[in-house]
Amino acid sequence: MSLTLLRHPLARLRSARLRLLPWLGWALLAVGGAVATRLQGGSSHAVDHAVRGTFGPLLLPLLALACVGLLCPEGTLDEAARPLVLLGAPRRRAALTHGLAVITLAAASAGVLGALIVAVAHGPTDAPLLVDLPSTAGVAALGAAGYASYFMMGSAFLGRAGGGVLFVIDFLAGGFGAGALLTPRGHLRALMGGPLAAQLSPRVSSVALVVMAVVFLALASSRRAR
């Protein structure tokens, strides 16, 4: 990956103002939920409640969608990478680089936020902090990477609102049946200690999320904007 191509998404991030508000809002809601869980006191398995309550099922996908909006304000990956193409960069390479920047931002944001939630909500009945913190951070980062690619693919094939459309599909149908296999929700839920996705082991679900991140990004970067 060329460092020169990375300058464009980094410049987007530095210049973002109002586009930061959704990202910041979902992050604050996630931390607020962890604080509320902690203030309840005496709650058994507080980290599980904080992570599997609203963060994993709702706020993490919304955070990933906000990261896509931050670096792809035009709506699609192809359009977001167009300034690099006008400067002479190969279209596919520019789109892939921009997409990888989106995935990195989403994974880093979710990973840090997951670790923060564990640190805030951790109670005496939870797993040891030194085990729970990196585990949750890694799972959150992996889930966010899968979601970011998923939403970029949605925008590439369904237009500017495609990411939102796929969010609704994932939210309504991603927890059972074929939806649990083909969208990130079921696999992320399994890795966070919830029901398995179509009886697949958590290890298989982790591989599935990696495959989704790669395949969905490849599809999104290969699609030309109309």
Tab-separated table of C-alpha atoms in Angstrom:
chain	number	residue	atom	x	y	z
A	1	MET	CA	0.000	0.000	0.000
A	2	SER	CA	1.453	3.358	-0.977
A	3	LEU	CA	1.815	5.919	1.791
A	4	THR	CA	1.027	8.556	-0.797
A	5	LEU	CA	-2.407	7.044	-1.389
A	6	LEU	CA	-3.062	7.036	2.360
A	7	ARG	CA	-2.684	10.800	2.567
A	8	HIS	CA	-6.109	11.325	1.035
A	9	PRO	CA	-8.179	9.424	3.661
A	10	LEU	CA	-6.009	10.878	6.429
A	11	ALA	CA	-6.698	14.374	5.120
A	12	ARG	CA	-10.404	13.526	5.088
A	13	LEU	CA	-10.212	12.536	8.729
A	14	ARG	CA	-8.360	15.697	9.738
A	15	SER	CA	-10.851	17.950	7.959
A	16	ALA	CA	-13.961	16.204	9.287
A	17	ARG	CA	-16.054	18.381	11.566
A	18	LEU	CA	-19.780	17.755	11.488
A	19	ARG	CA	-19.127	14.271	10.111
A	20	LEU	CA	-17.453	13.435	13.421
A	21	LEU	CA	-20.683	13.927	15.359
A	22	PRO	CA	-22.263	10.505	14.654
A	23	TRP	CA	-18.988	8.735	15.436
A	24	LEU	CA	-18.587	10.704	18.663
A	25	GLY	CA	-22.230	10.222	19.629
A	26	TRP	CA	-22.171	6.422	19.310
A	27	ALA	CA	-18.882	6.263	21.212
A	28	LEU	CA	-20.244	8.376	24.066
A	29	LEU	CA	-23.412	6.278	24.245
A	30	ALA	CA	-21.334	3.114	24.511
A	31	VAL	CA	-19.200	4.515	27.318
A	32	GLY	CA	-22.305	5.897	29.017
A	33	GLY	CA	-23.862	2.434	28.962
A	34	ALA	CA	-20.766	0.976	30.594
A	35	VAL	CA	-20.844	3.663	33.285
A	36	ALA	CA	-24.532	2.963	33.942
A	37	THR	CA	-23.800	-0.747	34.287
A	38	ARG	CA	-20.977	-0.003	36.705
A	39	LEU	CA	-23.125	2.336	38.808
A	40	GLN	CA	-25.714	-0.392	39.280
A	41	GLY	CA	-23.164	-2.089	41.502
A	42	GLY	CA	-23.435	-5.733	42.402
A	43	SER	CA	-24.471	-6.653	38.873
A	44	SER	CA	-23.079	-10.077	38.065
A	45	HIS	CA	-21.109	-10.375	34.837
A	46	ALA	CA	-21.301	-6.625	34.299
A	47	VAL	CA	-18.956	-6.708	31.306
A	48	ASP	CA	-21.199	-9.197	29.513
A	49	HIS	CA	-24.195	-6.938	30.089
A	50	ALA	CA	-22.327	-3.866	28.841
A	51	VAL	CA	-20.826	-5.544	25.771
A	52	ARG	CA	-23.744	-7.721	24.704
A	53	GLY	CA	-26.486	-5.329	25.773
A	54	THR	CA	-26.244	-2.436	23.329
A	55	PHE	CA	-22.593	-2.156	22.283
A	56	GLY	CA	-22.243	-5.317	20.205
A	57	PRO	CA	-25.753	-5.520	18.730
A	58	LEU	CA	-26.316	-1.812	18.032
A	59	LEU	CA	-23.592	0.715	18.783
A	60	LEU	CA	-20.658	-1.136	17.229
A	61	PRO	CA	-22.372	-1.450	13.816
A	62	LEU	CA	-23.430	2.197	13.997
A	63	LEU	CA	-19.859	3.192	14.870
A	64	ALA	CA	-18.573	1.294	11.822
A	65	LEU	CA	-21.214	2.961	9.643
A	66	ALA	CA	-20.113	6.349	10.997
A	67	CYS	CA	-16.503	5.544	10.056
A	68	VAL	CA	-17.620	4.830	6.496
A	69	GLY	CA	-19.397	8.185	6.448
A	70	LEU	CA	-16.319	9.946	7.803
A	71	LEU	CA	-13.981	8.799	5.049
A	72	CYS	CA	-16.511	8.288	2.236
A	73	PRO	CA	-18.756	11.368	2.447
A	74	GLU	CA	-19.532	11.085	-1.281
A	75	GLY	CA	-21.367	7.864	-0.515
A	76	THR	CA	-19.359	5.197	-2.328
A	77	LEU	CA	-15.791	3.977	-2.147
A	78	ASP	CA	-15.239	4.606	-5.843
A	79	GLU	CA	-16.317	8.242	-5.561
A	80	ALA	CA	-14.295	8.768	-2.383
A	81	ALA	CA	-11.135	7.549	-4.116
A	82	ARG	CA	-11.749	9.556	-7.307
A	83	PRO	CA	-9.409	12.459	-6.349
A	84	LEU	CA	-6.549	9.948	-6.222
A	85	VAL	CA	-7.520	8.583	-9.635
A	86	LEU	CA	-7.493	12.110	-11.075
A	87	LEU	CA	-3.916	12.421	-9.820
A	88	GLY	CA	-2.936	9.307	-11.744
A	89	ALA	CA	-3.426	6.477	-9.255
A	90	PRO	CA	-4.902	3.204	-10.581
A	91	ARG	CA	-8.620	3.196	-9.768
A	92	ARG	CA	-8.749	-0.237	-8.105
A	93	ARG	CA	-5.641	0.403	-6.035
A	94	ALA	CA	-6.911	3.801	-4.900
A	95	ALA	CA	-10.267	2.321	-3.880
A	96	LEU	CA	-8.627	-0.571	-2.019
A	97	THR	CA	-6.311	1.775	-0.137
A	98	HIS	CA	-9.178	4.053	0.813
A	99	GLY	CA	-11.263	1.061	1.892
A	100	LEU	CA	-8.434	-0.282	4.038
A	101	ALA	CA	-8.211	3.108	5.725
A	102	VAL	CA	-11.933	2.922	6.545
A	103	ILE	CA	-11.543	-0.600	7.939
A	104	THR	CA	-8.530	0.423	10.014
A	105	LEU	CA	-10.377	3.402	11.480
A	106	ALA	CA	-13.437	1.280	12.315
A	107	ALA	CA	-11.393	-1.534	13.849
A	108	ALA	CA	-9.228	0.821	15.896
A	109	SER	CA	-12.233	2.820	17.121
A	110	ALA	CA	-14.189	-0.275	18.136
A	111	GLY	CA	-11.162	-1.955	19.694
A	112	VAL	CA	-10.307	1.029	21.876
A	113	LEU	CA	-13.953	1.505	22.782
A	114	GLY	CA	-14.359	-2.180	23.648
A	115	ALA	CA	-11.332	-2.030	25.934
A	116	LEU	CA	-12.661	1.127	27.575
A	117	ILE	CA	-16.062	-0.472	28.187
A	118	VAL	CA	-14.421	-3.469	29.852
A	119	ALA	CA	-12.241	-1.228	32.021
A	120	VAL	CA	-15.226	0.854	33.133
A	121	ALA	CA	-17.787	-1.919	33.666
A	122	HIS	CA	-15.496	-4.644	35.042
A	123	GLY	CA	-16.765	-6.185	38.261
A	124	PRO	CA	-15.693	-8.900	40.717
A	125	THR	CA	-17.647	-11.667	38.945
A	126	ASP	CA	-16.166	-10.957	35.520
A	127	ALA	CA	-13.173	-12.702	33.989
A	128	PRO	CA	-9.749	-11.305	34.989
A	129	LEU	CA	-9.289	-7.834	33.528
A	130	LEU	CA	-6.000	-8.705	31.820
A	131	VAL	CA	-7.803	-11.490	29.964
A	132	ASP	CA	-11.137	-9.802	29.296
A	133	LEU	CA	-9.772	-6.470	28.089
A	134	PRO	CA	-7.621	-7.621	25.133
A	135	SER	CA	-10.139	-10.337	24.231
A	136	THR	CA	-13.048	-7.896	24.009
A	137	ALA	CA	-10.939	-5.313	22.190
A	138	GLY	CA	-9.886	-7.881	19.590
A	139	VAL	CA	-13.417	-9.158	19.028
A	140	ALA	CA	-14.770	-5.605	18.727
A	141	ALA	CA	-12.051	-4.670	16.227
A	142	LEU	CA	-12.730	-7.778	14.140
A	143	GLY	CA	-16.472	-7.173	14.163
A	144	ALA	CA	-16.050	-3.527	13.172
A	145	ALA	CA	-13.763	-4.504	10.288
A	146	GLY	CA	-16.414	-6.887	8.985
A	147	TYR	CA	-19.148	-4.296	9.376
A	148	ALA	CA	-17.147	-1.532	7.667
A	149	SER	CA	-16.581	-3.712	4.592
A	150	TYR	CA	-20.222	-4.823	4.673
A	151	PHE	CA	-21.466	-1.227	4.664
A	152	MET	CA	-19.031	-0.134	1.938
A	153	MET	CA	-20.287	-2.981	-0.228
A	154	GLY	CA	-23.856	-1.850	0.414
A	155	SER	CA	-23.069	1.676	-0.727
A	156	ALA	CA	-21.220	0.405	-3.792
A	157	PHE	CA	-24.164	-1.654	-5.039
A	158	LEU	CA	-27.179	0.177	-3.612
A	159	GLY	CA	-26.061	3.796	-3.748
A	160	ARG	CA	-25.462	6.364	-1.052
A	161	ALA	CA	-28.054	4.893	1.331
A	162	GLY	CA	-26.846	1.335	0.771
A	163	GLY	CA	-24.932	1.154	4.032
A	164	GLY	CA	-28.042	2.115	5.956
A	165	VAL	CA	-30.109	-0.435	4.037
A	166	LEU	CA	-27.678	-3.213	4.927
A	167	PHE	CA	-27.664	-2.056	8.553
A	168	VAL	CA	-31.436	-2.580	8.692
A	169	ILE	CA	-31.135	-5.994	7.019
A	170	ASP	CA	-28.410	-7.023	9.454
A	171	PHE	CA	-30.386	-5.738	12.452
A	172	LEU	CA	-33.632	-7.475	11.470
A	173	ALA	CA	-32.388	-10.699	9.899
A	174	GLY	CA	-28.738	-11.077	10.888
A	175	GLY	CA	-29.392	-13.021	14.057
A	176	PHE	CA	-30.888	-16.203	12.656
A	177	GLY	CA	-30.961	-18.536	9.667
A	178	ALA	CA	-29.070	-17.571	6.532
A	179	GLY	CA	-28.797	-14.003	7.805
A	180	ALA	CA	-26.584	-15.163	10.669
A	181	LEU	CA	-24.202	-16.739	8.163
A	182	LEU	CA	-24.074	-13.965	5.580
A	183	THR	CA	-23.984	-10.851	7.777
A	184	PRO	CA	-21.619	-9.907	10.616
A	185	ARG	CA	-24.229	-9.849	13.414
A	186	GLY	CA	-24.520	-13.558	14.201
A	187	HIS	CA	-20.767	-14.152	14.103
A	188	LEU	CA	-19.999	-11.145	16.300
A	189	ARG	CA	-22.675	-12.212	18.781
A	190	ALA	CA	-21.103	-15.679	19.014
A	191	LEU	CA	-17.652	-14.204	19.663
A	192	MET	CA	-19.108	-12.025	22.414
A	193	GLY	CA	-20.429	-15.066	24.255
A	194	GLY	CA	-23.929	-15.195	22.794
A	195	PRO	CA	-25.701	-17.920	20.800
A	196	LEU	CA	-23.696	-19.505	18.012
A	197	ALA	CA	-24.270	-18.501	14.399
A	198	ALA	CA	-25.913	-21.525	12.750
A	199	GLN	CA	-24.133	-23.799	15.257
A	200	LEU	CA	-20.703	-22.725	14.018
A	201	SER	CA	-17.928	-22.589	16.585
A	202	PRO	CA	-16.614	-19.172	17.673
A	203	ARG	CA	-13.360	-19.934	15.879
A	204	VAL	CA	-15.215	-20.475	12.610
A	205	SER	CA	-17.167	-17.264	13.218
A	206	SER	CA	-13.915	-15.342	13.658
A	207	VAL	CA	-12.666	-16.716	10.336
A	208	ALA	CA	-16.016	-15.823	8.761
A	209	LEU	CA	-15.635	-12.189	9.848
A	210	VAL	CA	-12.151	-12.027	8.330
A	211	VAL	CA	-13.471	-13.511	5.081
A	212	MET	CA	-16.344	-11.012	5.062
A	213	ALA	CA	-13.956	-8.099	5.545
A	214	VAL	CA	-11.804	-9.248	2.627
A	215	VAL	CA	-14.570	-10.288	0.219
A	216	PHE	CA	-16.868	-7.330	0.872
A	217	LEU	CA	-13.960	-4.896	0.448
A	218	ALA	CA	-12.973	-6.574	-2.818
A	219	LEU	CA	-16.538	-6.252	-4.093
A	220	ALA	CA	-16.854	-2.633	-2.955
A	221	SER	CA	-13.557	-1.591	-4.534
A	222	SER	CA	-14.339	-3.300	-7.840
A	223	ARG	CA	-17.677	-1.547	-8.278
A	224	ARG	CA	-17.633	1.652	-10.327
A	225	ALA	CA	-19.969	4.449	-9.284
A	226	ARG	CA	-22.681	5.221	-11.794
